[in-house]
Amino acid sequence: MPLEQWLPQQEKIALKNLLRNIAPPGTAPGAVIASPSKENPNYWFHWVRDAALVMDLVVDQYALSSSADQKAYYLNLLWNYADFSRMNQLTPNPSGGPGEPKFHVDGSAFVGPWGRPQNDGPALRAITLIRFAKALIQNSKAEESRRLSNTIKYDLEYVSHHWKHPSFDLWEEIHGMHFYTLIVQYQSMVEGAEYLDLLGDTGASEWYRKQAQSLETELNKHWESPKGYIVSTRNRVGGIDYKGSNLDASVILGVLHASTFKTFSVEDSRVAATLLKAKQTFKSLYAINQSGPKGIAIGRYPEDKYDGYSSAGDGNPWILITNGFAEFHFRLAQRLEKRGRLTIDRWNQPFFRDLGMDLPLGVIQKGESRFSAVLQALMTEGDEYLTRVKYHIDSDGQMAEQMNRWSGYLQGARDLTWSYASFLTALEARSKTP
Ligand code: NOJ
Ligand code: NOJ
């Protein structure tokens, strides 16, 4: 089936399967299960990170839907999520704060050993709830939206006072300072400041803007020009010690999840250099990338040993990351079209060359044929990644966490909610390309 025909069909399946994982039978209202898989692996939990990224998509659905019934349906899901989140914040847990990574599906604390805290969680949750609050305001529900302010401010206060402390990364493995965590914390401070201005709390917004500035300085330290890419972790204090390359696709996910950042945006040539390095690395690392469609299946980081069941195996490419790489190219095409110009420098020149565009250093303007060729090349590349995912997933549209690096078969948690969300956000970006 041609991609154009498959995408709208898969879009419906992805949305349906995503919604099925929000408060399924046996869970509390507002809980978002990471996957229906209850053993090997057990993902039957509410992860704060996964839930925030998934509910962000539900905010979009709420804002976009035109039927009153649908709006009411999404609104109900969002309020339940907000209430469940508040309960998570107030439930005593082993992290001793909002950095606790996951909860049981009834909202009680998970007290087993785990990599904690994970401080991207409260930042992502704040971002999603702020967008929910803004959507309410746009739908003439400003009064109701105030009920979110305590929950939002609780997370923002935590981020603003704790971002200098090491925490576990989004892959729950390394204790240290991570680009992904820092960039979503940055985003939460910027969006949080705007939100608190709306509430008239200018003391807080000033403080958050100051944190955002310092976070930007910290983020810049992750660019290592001798290596030619943005490194994932600095100041490691614990957790796994075998990520020698410090090259991690989560840098690209961070750029996507912190969508309004001016530096480290999709246009930043340091990000392009990092993406290319990851692509080349995974291209040669995984057997499945040696055949099949042109698009490259992308994993977390080259040294990864987590195979979806245990950490004694071979890491594999992930669906949500491959979708994320697609989304990156769509978003870049869209941004360049808006900006009307592209500056080629020594860091992004190889990225464009890899797309088949041999461009000299300097500026390319909208109107030049090279400019539209660049946009075209980006959109084609985005589609290649989606074609790769299409090639490996089952005919019923089920999206698991991983694709086996040798055979391409799906593995790890089935019906991963975040996989569906990543597909839907990639399509949303694709629909906005020129
Ligand atoms: C499960 C985590 O969710 C995964 O990200 C990690 O790689 C393994 N545990 C090993 O720590
Ligand atoms: C393992 C992933 O590494 C982590 O990012 C995610 O939150 C959990 N699985 C749940 O999906």
Coordinates of C-alpha atoms and ligand atoms in Angstrom, one line a residue:
M1 CA 0.0 0.0 0.0
P2 CA 1.4 3.4 -0.9
L3 CA 2.4 5.6 2.1
E4 CA -0.2 8.3 1.3
Q5 CA -2.9 5.7 1.5
W6 CA -1.6 4.0 4.6
L7 CA -1.0 7.2 6.7
P8 CA -4.7 8.2 7.2
Q9 CA -5.7 4.7 7.9
Q10 CA -2.9 4.2 10.5
E11 CA -3.7 7.6 12.0
K12 CA -7.2 6.3 12.9
I13 CA -5.8 3.1 14.4
A14 CA -3.1 5.0 16.4
L15 CA -5.7 7.4 17.9
K16 CA -8.0 4.6 18.8
N17 CA -5.3 2.5 20.4
L18 CA -3.9 5.5 22.2
L19 CA -7.3 6.3 23.7
R20 CA -7.8 2.7 24.7
N21 CA -4.8 3.0 27.0
I22 CA -6.2 6.0 28.9
A23 CA -8.0 4.8 32.0
P24 CA -8.7 1.3 30.8
P25 CA -10.8 -1.0 33.0
G26 CA -9.1 -1.8 36.3
T27 CA -7.4 1.6 36.5
A28 CA -8.3 4.9 38.1
P29 CA -9.8 7.8 36.1
G30 CA -6.9 9.8 34.6
A31 CA -4.4 7.0 34.7
V32 CA -2.5 6.5 31.4
I33 CA -0.9 3.0 31.1
A34 CA 2.4 2.9 29.3
S35 CA 1.3 -0.3 27.7
P36 CA -1.3 -3.0 28.4
S37 CA 1.5 -5.5 28.9
K38 CA 1.4 -6.7 32.5
E39 CA 4.3 -9.1 32.5
N40 CA 7.5 -9.4 30.4
P41 CA 7.7 -6.5 30.5
N42 CA 5.3 -5.1 33.1
Y43 CA 4.4 -1.7 31.8
W44 CA 1.0 -1.6 33.5
F45 CA 1.8 1.6 35.3
H46 CA 1.2 5.3 35.0
W47 CA 4.6 6.8 34.0
V48 CA 4.6 10.6 34.5
R49 CA 6.7 11.2 31.4
D50 CA 4.7 8.9 29.0
A51 CA 1.4 10.2 30.3
A52 CA 2.4 13.9 29.8
L53 CA 3.5 13.3 26.2
V54 CA 0.3 11.3 25.5
M55 CA -2.0 13.8 27.1
D56 CA -0.3 16.6 25.2
L57 CA -1.7 14.9 22.1
V58 CA -5.2 14.8 23.8
V59 CA -4.9 18.6 24.4
D60 CA -4.5 19.0 20.6
Q61 CA -7.5 16.7 19.9
Y62 CA -9.6 18.8 22.4
A63 CA -8.5 22.1 20.7
L64 CA -9.0 20.8 17.2
S65 CA -12.2 18.8 17.5
S66 CA -15.3 20.6 16.1
S67 CA -18.1 18.4 17.5
A68 CA -19.4 19.3 20.9
D69 CA -19.6 15.6 21.9
Q70 CA -16.0 15.0 21.0
K71 CA -14.9 18.1 22.8
A72 CA -16.7 17.0 26.0
Y73 CA -15.2 13.5 25.7
Y74 CA -11.6 14.9 25.5
L75 CA -12.3 17.5 28.2
N76 CA -13.3 14.8 30.6
L77 CA -10.1 12.8 29.9
L78 CA -8.1 15.9 30.5
W79 CA -9.7 16.8 33.8
N80 CA -9.3 13.3 35.0
Y81 CA -5.6 13.4 34.0
A82 CA -5.2 16.7 35.9
D83 CA -6.8 15.3 39.0
F84 CA -4.8 12.1 38.9
S85 CA -1.7 14.2 38.5
R86 CA -2.6 16.3 41.5
M87 CA -3.0 13.0 43.5
N88 CA 0.4 11.9 42.3
Q89 CA 2.0 15.1 43.5
L90 CA 0.4 14.7 46.9
T91 CA 1.1 11.0 47.4
P92 CA 4.2 10.3 49.6
N93 CA 6.7 8.4 47.4
P94 CA 10.3 7.2 47.5
S95 CA 11.6 10.2 45.6
G96 CA 10.0 12.5 48.2
G97 CA 8.7 14.9 45.6
P98 CA 7.2 15.3 42.1
G99 CA 10.2 13.7 40.4
E100 CA 8.8 10.2 41.1
P101 CA 8.8 8.4 37.7
K102 CA 5.8 6.1 37.9
F103 CA 2.7 5.2 39.9
H104 CA 0.5 2.2 40.2
V105 CA -2.6 2.5 38.1
D106 CA -4.8 3.2 41.1
G107 CA -2.6 6.1 41.9
S108 CA -0.7 4.6 44.9
A109 CA 3.0 4.9 45.1
F110 CA 5.3 2.4 43.5
V111 CA 7.9 1.6 46.2
G112 CA 10.2 -0.9 44.5
P113 CA 13.7 -0.1 43.5
W114 CA 13.9 2.2 40.5
G115 CA 16.0 4.9 38.9
R116 CA 14.7 7.9 40.7
P117 CA 14.0 10.8 40.7
Q118 CA 13.5 11.5 37.0
N119 CA 13.2 15.3 36.8
D120 CA 11.9 15.5 33.2
G121 CA 8.5 14.3 34.5
P122 CA 7.3 17.3 36.4
A123 CA 8.5 19.6 33.6
L124 CA 6.6 17.7 30.9
R125 CA 3.5 17.5 33.1
A126 CA 3.6 21.2 33.7
I127 CA 4.0 21.9 29.9
T128 CA 1.0 19.7 29.1
L129 CA -1.2 21.2 31.8
I130 CA -0.3 24.7 30.8
R131 CA -1.3 23.9 27.2
F132 CA -4.5 22.4 28.6
A133 CA -5.1 25.6 30.6
K134 CA -4.5 27.7 27.5
A135 CA -6.9 25.6 25.5
L136 CA -9.6 26.1 28.2
I137 CA -9.1 29.8 28.0
Q138 CA -9.4 29.8 24.2
N139 CA -12.7 27.8 24.7
S140 CA -14.1 30.5 27.0
K141 CA -13.4 28.4 30.1
A142 CA -10.9 30.8 31.8
E143 CA -12.7 30.5 35.1
E144 CA -12.5 26.7 35.2
S145 CA -8.8 26.8 34.0
R146 CA -7.9 28.4 37.4
R147 CA -8.4 25.0 39.0
L148 CA -5.2 23.9 37.3
S149 CA -3.0 26.6 38.7
N150 CA -2.0 24.8 42.0
T151 CA -1.0 21.7 40.1
I152 CA 1.0 23.5 37.5
K153 CA 2.8 25.8 40.0
Y154 CA 3.7 22.9 42.2
D155 CA 5.7 21.3 39.3
L156 CA 7.2 24.6 38.2
E157 CA 8.4 25.5 41.7
Y158 CA 10.0 22.1 41.9
V159 CA 11.7 22.4 38.5
S160 CA 12.9 26.0 39.3
H161 CA 14.5 24.9 42.6
H162 CA 15.9 21.5 41.6
W163 CA 17.1 21.6 38.0
K164 CA 20.7 21.9 39.2
H165 CA 20.4 18.5 40.9
P166 CA 21.3 15.3 39.1
S167 CA 18.4 13.0 38.3
F168 CA 17.8 9.8 36.2
D169 CA 17.5 10.3 32.5
L170 CA 14.4 9.6 30.5
W171 CA 15.7 6.0 29.8
E172 CA 15.8 5.5 33.6
E173 CA 19.4 4.4 33.6
I174 CA 21.9 7.2 34.3
H175 CA 22.0 9.5 37.2
G176 CA 23.5 12.8 36.1
M177 CA 22.7 16.0 34.1
H178 CA 21.0 15.2 30.9
F179 CA 20.3 17.3 27.8
Y180 CA 16.8 15.9 27.5
T181 CA 15.9 16.7 31.0
L182 CA 17.4 20.2 30.9
I183 CA 15.7 21.2 27.7
V184 CA 12.2 20.2 28.8
Q185 CA 12.9 22.0 32.1
Y186 CA 13.9 25.0 30.1
Q187 CA 10.7 24.8 28.1
S188 CA 8.6 24.5 31.3
M189 CA 10.2 27.6 32.7
V190 CA 9.5 29.6 29.6
E191 CA 5.9 28.4 29.2
G192 CA 5.5 28.6 33.0
A193 CA 6.6 32.3 33.0
E194 CA 4.0 33.2 30.3
Y195 CA 1.3 31.3 32.2
L196 CA 2.0 33.0 35.5
D197 CA 2.0 36.4 33.8
L198 CA -1.5 35.6 32.8
L199 CA -2.4 34.8 36.4
G200 CA -0.7 38.1 37.5
D201 CA 2.0 36.2 39.5
T202 CA 4.9 38.2 38.1
G203 CA 7.2 37.5 41.0
A204 CA 7.2 33.8 40.0
S205 CA 7.4 34.5 36.3
E206 CA 10.5 36.6 36.8
W207 CA 12.1 33.9 38.8
Y208 CA 11.3 31.3 36.1
R209 CA 12.7 33.4 33.3
K210 CA 15.9 33.7 35.3
Q211 CA 16.1 29.9 35.6
A212 CA 15.5 29.6 31.9
Q213 CA 18.5 31.8 31.2
S214 CA 20.7 29.7 33.4
L215 CA 19.3 26.5 31.9
E216 CA 20.3 27.8 28.5
T217 CA 23.9 28.3 29.6
E218 CA 23.9 24.8 31.0
L219 CA 22.5 23.3 27.8
N220 CA 25.2 24.9 25.7
K221 CA 27.8 23.0 27.7
H222 CA 26.4 19.8 26.1
W223 CA 27.7 20.8 22.7
E224 CA 31.1 19.3 22.2
S225 CA 32.6 20.6 19.0
P226 CA 35.6 18.2 18.9
K227 CA 33.0 15.3 18.8
G228 CA 30.7 17.2 16.5
Y229 CA 27.6 16.4 18.4
I230 CA 25.5 17.4 21.5
V231 CA 26.3 14.9 24.3
S232 CA 23.5 13.5 26.3
T233 CA 24.9 13.3 29.9
R234 CA 27.3 15.5 31.9
N235 CA 28.4 15.0 35.5
R236 CA 27.3 11.4 35.7
V237 CA 27.1 10.4 39.4
G238 CA 25.6 6.9 39.0
G239 CA 23.7 4.3 37.0
I240 CA 25.0 2.5 34.0
D241 CA 28.5 3.3 32.9
Y242 CA 28.7 1.9 29.4
K243 CA 27.4 4.7 27.3
G244 CA 30.9 5.6 26.1
S245 CA 29.8 7.6 23.0
N246 CA 27.4 9.8 25.0
L247 CA 25.5 10.0 21.7
D248 CA 21.8 9.6 22.3
A249 CA 18.7 10.1 20.1
S250 CA 17.0 11.6 23.2
V251 CA 18.7 14.9 22.2
I252 CA 16.5 15.0 19.1
L253 CA 13.4 14.1 21.2
G254 CA 14.3 16.9 23.6
V255 CA 14.4 19.4 20.7
L256 CA 11.0 18.2 19.6
H257 CA 9.5 18.4 23.1
A258 CA 10.8 21.9 23.7
S259 CA 9.3 23.2 20.6
T260 CA 9.6 27.0 21.1
F261 CA 13.3 27.2 22.1
K262 CA 15.2 29.6 19.9
T263 CA 18.5 28.0 20.2
F264 CA 18.5 24.2 20.1
S265 CA 15.5 24.4 17.8
V266 CA 15.1 22.2 14.8
E267 CA 17.0 24.9 12.8
D268 CA 20.1 24.7 15.0
S269 CA 23.0 23.3 13.0
R270 CA 24.4 21.6 16.1
V271 CA 21.2 19.6 16.3
A272 CA 21.5 18.7 12.6
A273 CA 25.0 17.5 13.2
T274 CA 23.8 15.4 16.2
L275 CA 21.0 13.9 14.1
L276 CA 23.3 13.0 11.3
K277 CA 25.8 11.3 13.6
A278 CA 23.0 9.3 15.2
K279 CA 21.6 8.3 11.8
Q280 CA 25.0 7.1 10.5
T281 CA 25.7 5.2 13.7
F282 CA 22.4 3.4 13.7
K283 CA 22.6 2.8 10.0
S284 CA 25.6 0.6 10.3
L285 CA 24.7 -0.8 13.7
Y286 CA 21.4 -2.5 12.9
A287 CA 21.2 -5.4 10.4
I288 CA 17.6 -4.4 9.4
N289 CA 19.0 -1.1 8.1
Q290 CA 21.0 -3.0 5.5
S291 CA 17.9 -3.9 3.5
G292 CA 14.3 -2.9 3.0
P293 CA 13.2 0.7 2.7
K294 CA 15.7 3.5 2.6
G295 CA 14.6 5.0 5.9
I296 CA 16.8 4.2 8.9
A297 CA 15.4 2.6 12.0
I298 CA 16.7 4.6 15.0
G299 CA 17.5 3.4 18.5
R300 CA 18.2 5.1 21.8
Y301 CA 22.0 5.0 21.9
P302 CA 24.5 2.6 20.3
E303 CA 25.6 0.9 23.5
D304 CA 22.0 0.1 24.5
K305 CA 21.5 -3.4 26.0
Y306 CA 17.8 -3.1 26.8
D307 CA 15.9 -5.4 24.4
G308 CA 12.5 -4.6 25.7
Y309 CA 12.6 -7.4 28.3
S310 CA 15.9 -7.2 30.0
S311 CA 19.1 -5.3 30.0
A312 CA 21.3 -8.3 29.2
G313 CA 20.4 -8.2 25.5
D314 CA 21.0 -6.2 22.4
G315 CA 19.4 -2.8 22.1
N316 CA 17.1 -2.3 19.2
P317 CA 15.6 0.5 17.1
W318 CA 12.5 2.1 18.7
I319 CA 9.3 3.1 16.9
L320 CA 8.8 6.3 18.9
I321 CA 12.3 7.4 18.1
T322 CA 12.1 6.6 14.3
N323 CA 8.8 8.5 14.3
G324 CA 10.5 11.4 16.1
F325 CA 13.2 11.5 13.4
A326 CA 10.5 11.8 10.8
E327 CA 8.8 14.6 12.8
F328 CA 12.1 16.5 13.0
H329 CA 12.4 16.7 9.2
F330 CA 8.8 17.9 8.8
R331 CA 9.2 20.5 11.5
L332 CA 12.4 21.7 9.9
A333 CA 10.8 22.1 6.5
Q334 CA 7.9 24.0 8.0
R335 CA 10.3 26.3 10.0
L336 CA 12.5 27.1 7.0
E337 CA 9.5 27.9 4.8
K338 CA 8.4 30.4 7.5
R339 CA 11.8 31.9 7.9
G340 CA 12.4 32.1 4.2
R341 CA 16.2 31.5 4.4
L342 CA 18.7 28.9 5.4
T343 CA 22.2 29.4 6.5
I344 CA 24.6 26.6 5.6
D345 CA 27.6 26.3 8.0
R346 CA 30.2 23.7 8.6
W347 CA 27.9 21.8 11.1
N348 CA 24.8 21.5 9.0
Q349 CA 26.5 21.2 5.6
P350 CA 27.0 17.4 6.0
F351 CA 23.4 16.9 7.2
F352 CA 22.1 18.4 3.9
R353 CA 24.7 16.6 1.9
D354 CA 23.4 13.4 3.3
L355 CA 20.0 14.3 2.0
G356 CA 21.5 14.7 -1.5
M357 CA 21.9 18.5 -1.4
D358 CA 25.5 19.6 -2.0
L359 CA 25.3 23.2 -0.7
P360 CA 28.1 25.7 -0.4
L361 CA 28.6 27.6 2.9
G362 CA 26.4 30.8 3.0
V363 CA 22.8 31.8 2.8
I364 CA 20.1 30.4 0.6
Q365 CA 16.9 32.4 0.1
K366 CA 13.3 31.5 -0.5
G367 CA 12.6 31.8 -4.2
E368 CA 15.9 30.1 -5.2
S369 CA 15.3 26.7 -6.7
R370 CA 17.8 25.2 -4.2
F371 CA 15.6 26.4 -1.4
S372 CA 12.5 24.5 -2.5
A373 CA 14.7 21.5 -3.3
V374 CA 15.9 21.5 0.3
L375 CA 12.3 21.6 1.6
Q376 CA 11.4 18.8 -0.7
A377 CA 14.4 16.7 0.4
L378 CA 13.4 17.2 4.0
M379 CA 9.9 16.0 3.4
T380 CA 11.1 13.0 1.5
E381 CA 13.5 12.1 4.3
G382 CA 10.7 12.4 6.8
D383 CA 8.5 10.1 4.7
E384 CA 11.4 7.5 4.5
Y385 CA 11.4 7.2 8.3
L386 CA 7.6 6.6 8.3
T387 CA 8.0 4.1 5.5
R388 CA 10.5 2.2 7.7
V389 CA 8.0 2.0 10.5
K390 CA 5.2 1.0 8.2
Y391 CA 7.5 -1.8 6.9
H392 CA 7.9 -3.4 10.3
I393 CA 4.7 -3.0 12.1
D394 CA 1.9 -5.6 12.1
S395 CA -0.9 -5.4 9.6
D396 CA -3.4 -4.5 12.4
G397 CA -1.4 -1.3 13.0
Q398 CA -0.2 -2.4 16.5
M399 CA 2.9 -0.4 17.6
A400 CA 5.1 -1.9 20.2
E401 CA 8.2 -0.3 21.8
Q402 CA 11.0 -1.8 19.6
M403 CA 11.8 -3.5 16.3
N404 CA 14.2 -6.4 16.5
R405 CA 17.6 -5.2 15.1
W406 CA 18.1 -8.5 13.1
S407 CA 14.6 -9.5 12.0
G408 CA 12.6 -6.3 12.3
Y409 CA 9.8 -8.0 14.2
L410 CA 8.2 -6.0 16.9
Q411 CA 9.3 -6.6 20.4
G412 CA 9.1 -5.3 23.9
A413 CA 6.0 -3.8 25.4
R414 CA 3.1 -4.1 22.9
D415 CA 0.7 -1.3 22.1
L416 CA 3.1 1.3 23.7
T417 CA 1.0 4.4 24.2
W418 CA 3.9 6.7 23.6
S419 CA 4.6 4.9 20.2
Y420 CA 1.1 6.0 19.1
A421 CA 1.5 9.5 20.4
S422 CA 4.8 9.9 18.5
F423 CA 3.2 8.7 15.3
L424 CA 0.3 11.2 15.6
T425 CA 2.6 14.2 16.4
A426 CA 4.7 13.2 13.4
L427 CA 1.6 13.3 11.2
E428 CA 0.5 16.6 12.7
A429 CA 3.9 18.1 11.7
R430 CA 3.7 16.5 8.3
S431 CA 0.3 18.1 7.6
K432 CA 1.8 21.5 8.2
T433 CA 4.7 21.1 5.8
P434 CA 4.6 23.4 2.7
Ligands
NOJ1 C1 13.4 -0.6 32.3 C2 13.5 0.8 31.8 O1 12.2 1.3 31.6 C3 14.4 0.8 30.6 O2 14.4 2.1 30.0 C4 15.8 0.5 31.1 O3 16.7 0.4 30.0 C5 15.7 -0.9 31.8 N1 14.7 -0.9 32.8 C6 17.1 -1.2 32.4 O4 17.3 -0.3 33.5
NOJ2 C1 11.2 2.6 29.1 C2 11.7 3.9 28.6 O1 13.1 3.9 28.6 C3 11.1 5.0 29.3 O2 11.5 6.2 28.7 C4 9.6 4.9 29.5 O3 9.1 5.9 30.3 C5 9.2 3.6 30.0 N1 9.8 2.5 29.2 C6 7.7 3.4 29.9 O4 7.2 3.4 28.6

